Amino acid sequence: MRVLVAGAAGSLGRVVTVGLADLGHEIVGLDLVPGPEGSPFAWHEADCADADAVAAVFADERIDAVVHLAGAPEELSLPDELTSHVVTTAALLDAMVAHDVTRIVYASSNHAVGRTPRTDGELTEQALPRPDTYYGVAKVAAEALLHLFADRHGIDAVVCRIGSFLEEPTSLRGLSTWLSHPDGVRMVEAGLTAPAPGFAILHGISANTRAWWDLEPGRRLGYEPQDDAEVFADRIEPGPDDAAEAEFVGGPFATAQFHRPAIG
């Protein structure tokens, strides 16, 4: 499969491009920055928020599927978040429809439901949107846009609500929300190859003993995580913010200040 990876230079993108290539996929990278020196992948340096630039990439390349990892990973102003996550998604979807590309895997976030209070039960894919920040709002809007294109254009769209994508967990919360690098690749591969998923949501975490989210939606799509954050539990020191970070599924984002531009 020839896969366009948008946001290929990001932390998740760098792992996914190599992992998918190792699985036999042909990668086309797309990012704001040049490709890594010595990269074996075709590469386009462009802004995913620029619809014309995205259309040009699709015109130049034969694309079978899209993995959309582009977007700022931190809290910005609401206009900036909407541009970074929603406008980019629209540009990719419009190009997909124009070129008969019908599969997209989207890196959403646990922050789309981040203000959901923590309970003893696992959060399912049926949880209503409950964003914790402008970043979370933008992820909810991007998910809605993907659902629209699934309904109106028959796009197969797999939304991955990612937890904490790190080499290893660094906090008590991370023992519940961790997504390992190898499981990140397995997650995207499942999203690319699941038969006719339509619009589907999975929780992007590893097989953590203390998981806060239900892994069954991912397993139905073929995502079988292999790693467990519990192997790092003895390295995690208790922290003063542990209780607060466990109050809502979004952790520290759920109580962070919004980014508002200065006036005057």
Coordinates of C-alpha atoms in Angstrom, one line a residue, residues 3 68 74 87 98 165 186-187 205 254:
V3 CA 0.6 5.6 2.2
H68 CA -3.0 12.0 9.2
E74 CA 0.2 21.6 22.4
V87 CA -8.4 22.9 8.2
A98 CA -10.9 14.2 -5.8
F165 CA 2.9 8.1 23.1
R186 CA 0.4 -1.8 15.2
M187 CA -2.4 0.7 15.8
I205 CA -3.0 2.8 24.3
A254 CA -8.2 19.0 32.0

